[in-house]
Tab-separated table of C-alpha atoms in Angstrom:
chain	number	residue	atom	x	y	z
K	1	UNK	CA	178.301	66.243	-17.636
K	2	UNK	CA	178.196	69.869	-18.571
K	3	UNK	CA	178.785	71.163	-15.150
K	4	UNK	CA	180.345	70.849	-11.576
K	5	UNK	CA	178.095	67.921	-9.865
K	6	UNK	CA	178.129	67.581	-6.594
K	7	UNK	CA	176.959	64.447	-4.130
K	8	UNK	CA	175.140	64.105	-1.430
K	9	UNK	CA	173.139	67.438	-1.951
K	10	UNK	CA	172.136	67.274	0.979
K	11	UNK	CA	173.851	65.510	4.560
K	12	UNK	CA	172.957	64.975	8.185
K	13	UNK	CA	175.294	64.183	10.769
K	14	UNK	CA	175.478	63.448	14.280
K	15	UNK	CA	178.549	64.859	15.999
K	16	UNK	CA	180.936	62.743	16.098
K	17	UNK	CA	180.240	61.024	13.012
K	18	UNK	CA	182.477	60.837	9.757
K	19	UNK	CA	181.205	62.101	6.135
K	20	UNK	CA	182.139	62.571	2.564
K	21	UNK	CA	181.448	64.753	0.277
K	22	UNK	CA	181.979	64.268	-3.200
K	23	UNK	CA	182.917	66.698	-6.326
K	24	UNK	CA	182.843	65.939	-9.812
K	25	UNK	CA	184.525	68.932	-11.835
K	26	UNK	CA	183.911	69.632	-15.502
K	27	UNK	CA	185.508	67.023	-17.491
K	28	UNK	CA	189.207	68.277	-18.658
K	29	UNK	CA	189.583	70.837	-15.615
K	30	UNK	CA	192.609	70.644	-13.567
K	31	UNK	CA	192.225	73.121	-11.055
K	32	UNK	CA	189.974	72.438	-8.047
K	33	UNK	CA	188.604	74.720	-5.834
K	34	UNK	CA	187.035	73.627	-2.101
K	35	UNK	CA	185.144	76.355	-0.260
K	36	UNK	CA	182.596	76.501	2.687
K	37	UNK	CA	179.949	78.670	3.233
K	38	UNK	CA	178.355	79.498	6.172
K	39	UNK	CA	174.399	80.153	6.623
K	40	UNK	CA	174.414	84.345	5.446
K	41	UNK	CA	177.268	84.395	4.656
K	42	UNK	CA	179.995	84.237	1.608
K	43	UNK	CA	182.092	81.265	0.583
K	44	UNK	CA	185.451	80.505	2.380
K	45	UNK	CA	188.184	79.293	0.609
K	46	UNK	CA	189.271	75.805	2.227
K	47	UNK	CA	191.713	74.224	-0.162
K	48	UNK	CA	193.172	73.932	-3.594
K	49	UNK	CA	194.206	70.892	-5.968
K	50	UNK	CA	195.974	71.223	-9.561
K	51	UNK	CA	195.580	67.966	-10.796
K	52	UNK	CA	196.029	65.381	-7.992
K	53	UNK	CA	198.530	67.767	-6.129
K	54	UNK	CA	197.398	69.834	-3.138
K	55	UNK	CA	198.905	73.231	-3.865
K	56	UNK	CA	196.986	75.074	-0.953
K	57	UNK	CA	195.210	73.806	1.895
K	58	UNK	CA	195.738	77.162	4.508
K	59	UNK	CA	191.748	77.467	4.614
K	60	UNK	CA	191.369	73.796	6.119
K	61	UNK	CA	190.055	74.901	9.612
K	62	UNK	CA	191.749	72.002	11.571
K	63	UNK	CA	192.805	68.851	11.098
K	64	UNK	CA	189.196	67.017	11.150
K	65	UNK	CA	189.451	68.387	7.746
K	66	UNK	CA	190.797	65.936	4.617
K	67	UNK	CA	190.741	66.351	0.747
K	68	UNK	CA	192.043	64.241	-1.788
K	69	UNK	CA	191.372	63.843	-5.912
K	70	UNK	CA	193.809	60.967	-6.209
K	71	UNK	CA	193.736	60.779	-10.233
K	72	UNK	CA	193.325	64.637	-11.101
K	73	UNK	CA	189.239	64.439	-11.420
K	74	UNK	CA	186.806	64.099	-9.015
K	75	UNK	CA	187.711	65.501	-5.513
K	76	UNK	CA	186.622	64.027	-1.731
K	77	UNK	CA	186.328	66.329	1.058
K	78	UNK	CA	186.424	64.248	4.106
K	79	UNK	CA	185.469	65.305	7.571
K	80	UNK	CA	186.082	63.651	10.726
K	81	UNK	CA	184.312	63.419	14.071
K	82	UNK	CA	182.030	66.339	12.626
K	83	UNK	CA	180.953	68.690	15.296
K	84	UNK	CA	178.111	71.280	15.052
K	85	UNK	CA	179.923	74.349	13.777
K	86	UNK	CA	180.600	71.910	10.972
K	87	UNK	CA	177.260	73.142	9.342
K	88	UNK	CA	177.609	74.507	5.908
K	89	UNK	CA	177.439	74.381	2.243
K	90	UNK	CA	180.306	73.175	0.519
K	91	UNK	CA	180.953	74.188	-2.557
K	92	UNK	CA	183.469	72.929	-5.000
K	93	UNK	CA	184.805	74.528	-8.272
K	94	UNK	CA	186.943	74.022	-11.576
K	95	UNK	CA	188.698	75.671	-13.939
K	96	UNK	CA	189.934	74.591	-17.111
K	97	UNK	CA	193.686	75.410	-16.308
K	98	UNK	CA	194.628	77.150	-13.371
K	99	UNK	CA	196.931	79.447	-14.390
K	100	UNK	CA	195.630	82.559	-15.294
K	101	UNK	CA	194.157	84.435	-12.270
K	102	UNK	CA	191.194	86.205	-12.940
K	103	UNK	CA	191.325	85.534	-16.601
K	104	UNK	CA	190.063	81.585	-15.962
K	105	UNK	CA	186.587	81.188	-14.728
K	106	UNK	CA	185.576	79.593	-11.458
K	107	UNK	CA	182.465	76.939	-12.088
K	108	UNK	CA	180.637	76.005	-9.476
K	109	UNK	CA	178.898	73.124	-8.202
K	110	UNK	CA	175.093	73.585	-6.323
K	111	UNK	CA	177.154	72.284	-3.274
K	112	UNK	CA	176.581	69.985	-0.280
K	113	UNK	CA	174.662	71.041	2.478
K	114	UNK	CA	176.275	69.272	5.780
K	115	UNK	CA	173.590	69.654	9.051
K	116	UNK	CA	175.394	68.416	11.960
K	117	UNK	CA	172.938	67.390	14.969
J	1	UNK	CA	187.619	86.136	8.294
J	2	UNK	CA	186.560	88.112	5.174
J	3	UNK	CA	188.102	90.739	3.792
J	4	UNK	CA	185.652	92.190	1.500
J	5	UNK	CA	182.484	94.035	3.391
J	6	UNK	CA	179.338	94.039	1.364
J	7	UNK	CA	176.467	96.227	1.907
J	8	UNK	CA	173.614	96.435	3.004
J	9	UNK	CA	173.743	92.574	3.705
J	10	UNK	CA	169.831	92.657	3.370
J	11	UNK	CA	167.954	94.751	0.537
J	12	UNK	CA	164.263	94.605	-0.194
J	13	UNK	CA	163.045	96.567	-2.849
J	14	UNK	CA	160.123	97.678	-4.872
J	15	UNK	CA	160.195	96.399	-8.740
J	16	UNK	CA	161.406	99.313	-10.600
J	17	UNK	CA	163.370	101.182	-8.506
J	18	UNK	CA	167.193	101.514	-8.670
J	19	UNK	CA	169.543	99.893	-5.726
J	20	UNK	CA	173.736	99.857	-5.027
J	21	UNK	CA	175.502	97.514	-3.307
J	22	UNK	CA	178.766	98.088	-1.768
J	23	UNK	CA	182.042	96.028	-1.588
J	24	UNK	CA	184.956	97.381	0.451
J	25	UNK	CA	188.082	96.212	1.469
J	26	UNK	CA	191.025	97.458	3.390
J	27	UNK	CA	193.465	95.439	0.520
J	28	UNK	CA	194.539	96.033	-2.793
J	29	UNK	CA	192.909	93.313	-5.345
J	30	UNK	CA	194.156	93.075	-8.850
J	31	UNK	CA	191.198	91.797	-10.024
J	32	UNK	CA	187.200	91.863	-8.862
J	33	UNK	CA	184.159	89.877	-9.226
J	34	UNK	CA	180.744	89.686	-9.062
J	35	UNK	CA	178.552	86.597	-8.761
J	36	UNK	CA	174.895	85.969	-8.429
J	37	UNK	CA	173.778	83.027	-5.866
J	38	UNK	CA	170.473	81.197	-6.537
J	39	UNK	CA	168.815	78.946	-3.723
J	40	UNK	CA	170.634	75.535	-3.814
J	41	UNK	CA	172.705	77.013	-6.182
J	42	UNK	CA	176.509	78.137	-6.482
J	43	UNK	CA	177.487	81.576	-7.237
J	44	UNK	CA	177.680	82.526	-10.861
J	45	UNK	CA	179.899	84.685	-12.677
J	46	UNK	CA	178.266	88.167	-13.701
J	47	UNK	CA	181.472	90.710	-14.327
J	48	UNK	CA	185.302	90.718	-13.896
J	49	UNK	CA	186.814	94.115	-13.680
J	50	UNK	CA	190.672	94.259	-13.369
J	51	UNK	CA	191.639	98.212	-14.034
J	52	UNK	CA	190.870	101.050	-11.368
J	53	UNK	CA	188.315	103.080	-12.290
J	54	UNK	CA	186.710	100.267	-14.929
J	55	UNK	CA	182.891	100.430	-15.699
J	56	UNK	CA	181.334	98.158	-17.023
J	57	UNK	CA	177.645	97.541	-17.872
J	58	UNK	CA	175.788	94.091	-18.602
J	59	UNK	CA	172.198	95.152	-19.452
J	60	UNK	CA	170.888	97.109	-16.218
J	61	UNK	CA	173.469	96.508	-14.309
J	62	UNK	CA	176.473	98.343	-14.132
J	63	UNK	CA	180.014	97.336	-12.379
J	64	UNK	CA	182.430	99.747	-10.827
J	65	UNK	CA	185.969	99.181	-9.790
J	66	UNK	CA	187.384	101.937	-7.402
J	67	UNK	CA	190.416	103.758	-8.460
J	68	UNK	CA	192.683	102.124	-5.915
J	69	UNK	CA	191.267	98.732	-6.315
J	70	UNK	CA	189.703	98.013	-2.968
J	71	UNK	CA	186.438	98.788	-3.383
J	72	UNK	CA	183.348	97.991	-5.701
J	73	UNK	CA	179.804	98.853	-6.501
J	74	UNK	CA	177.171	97.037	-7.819
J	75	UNK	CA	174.269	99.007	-9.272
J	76	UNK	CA	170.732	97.703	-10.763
J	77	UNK	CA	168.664	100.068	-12.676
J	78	UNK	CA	164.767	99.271	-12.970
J	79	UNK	CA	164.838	95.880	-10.677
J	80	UNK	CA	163.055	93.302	-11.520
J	81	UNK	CA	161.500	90.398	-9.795
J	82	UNK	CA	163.958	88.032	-11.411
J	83	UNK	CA	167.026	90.479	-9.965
J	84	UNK	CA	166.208	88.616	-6.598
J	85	UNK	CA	169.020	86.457	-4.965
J	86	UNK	CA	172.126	86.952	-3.133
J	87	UNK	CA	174.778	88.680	-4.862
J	88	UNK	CA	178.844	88.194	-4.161
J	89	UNK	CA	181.817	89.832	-4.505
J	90	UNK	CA	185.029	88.593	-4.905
J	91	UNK	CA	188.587	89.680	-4.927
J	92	UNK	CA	191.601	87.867	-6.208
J	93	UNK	CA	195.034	89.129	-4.646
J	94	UNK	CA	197.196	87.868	-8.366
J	95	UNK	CA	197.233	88.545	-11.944
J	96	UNK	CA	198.344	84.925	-12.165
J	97	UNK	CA	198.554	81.320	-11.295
J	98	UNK	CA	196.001	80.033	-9.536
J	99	UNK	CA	194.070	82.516	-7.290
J	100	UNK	CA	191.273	81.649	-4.937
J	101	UNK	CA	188.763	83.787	-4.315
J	102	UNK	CA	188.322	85.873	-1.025
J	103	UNK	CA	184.883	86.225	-1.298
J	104	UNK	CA	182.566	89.463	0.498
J	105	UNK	CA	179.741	88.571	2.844
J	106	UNK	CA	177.072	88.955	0.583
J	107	UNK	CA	173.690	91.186	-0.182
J	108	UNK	CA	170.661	89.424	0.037
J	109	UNK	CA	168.375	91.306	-2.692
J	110	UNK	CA	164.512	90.727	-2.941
J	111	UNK	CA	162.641	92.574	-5.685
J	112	UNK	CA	159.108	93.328	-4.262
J	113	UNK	CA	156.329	92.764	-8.073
């Protein structure tokens, strides 16, 4: 496809239960971006792949929180026993390379909205 | 915990008139951005600007980058119903390598036909 796609678009939980949320970057990207963002407010980084390697994941908020992209492409953001403060967007991004700071562009996906009941 | 204030965080406005948005920071960036957020949406790249002092204009908007680097301003000449959505800063601490993005909390515009 031509952009970042993103699935489900939208998700409701229970607490307690597990869920998966799925990113599909821009075909050729290697860098892969995982943020969350919170009803008002702005996007919070929660990890960072380069190709199937996770270089960063300081923004995970606990350990509830899993990513993977096991062959370099699309990404899985798992979250376990999901609790109401769990409620977000989640966003994903690519960029072609990685490497260049501000100089590469961040695409985004439309995200996953996660409702936890 | 985010280090780049935006404000006001909610701005309605008559079509036509002018607005600025503020983005502040107690840190040093190298480099800043500024997205635009639709509903069901994610953000989208308007402007980089990387040099203190940098203007730079992309139709009726113009981008400003404080001299020290911590703070930006956003500002819309003539709004226009389609100006409405939620508009983001962004800081990146690196020149290089991979850099996530510390994003601000975000100005909700509406332009008012």
């Amino acid at each position: 496809g031509a952009g970042v796609s993103q699935s489900p678009r939208y998700k409701v939980a229970k607490r307690g239960q597990d869920v998966a949320l799925r990113c599909d970057p821009i075909s050729g990207h290697v860098s892969l971006f995982w943020y969350q963002q919170a009803l008002g407010q702005g996007p919070e980084f929660l990890t960072y792949f380069q190709n199937e390697a996770q270089l960063d994941k300081s923004g995970l908020p606990s350990d509830r929180f899993f990513a993977e992209r096991p062959e370099g492409s699309v990404s899985t953001l798992k979250i376990q026993r999901t609790q109401q403060e769990d409620s977000a967007v989640y966003l994903c991004a690519s960029t072609l390379l990685g490497a260049g700071g501000w100089r590469e562009t961040q695409y985004f996906g439309p995200g996953t909205r996660l409702l936890v009941l | 915990t985010q280090l780049l204030e935006q404000s006001p965080q909610f701005l309605s406005i008559q079509e036509g008139e002018n607005l600025t948005v503020y983005c502040n920071s107690s840190s040093v960036f190298s480099s800043l951005q500024w997205y635009r957020q639709e509903p069901g949406e994610g953000p989208v790249l308007l402007v980089t600007v990387v040099t203190g002092g940098e203007v730079k204009k992309l139709k009726r908007l113009t981008f400003q980058f404080g001299d020290a680097r911590k703070d930006s301003s956003l500002h819309i000449t003539a709004a226009q119903p389609g100006d409405t959505g939620l508009y983001l800063c962004a800081g990146q601490i690196s020149n290089f390598g991979n850099e996530k993005l510390t994003f601000g909390t975000g100005t909700r515009l509406t332009i008012i036909p």
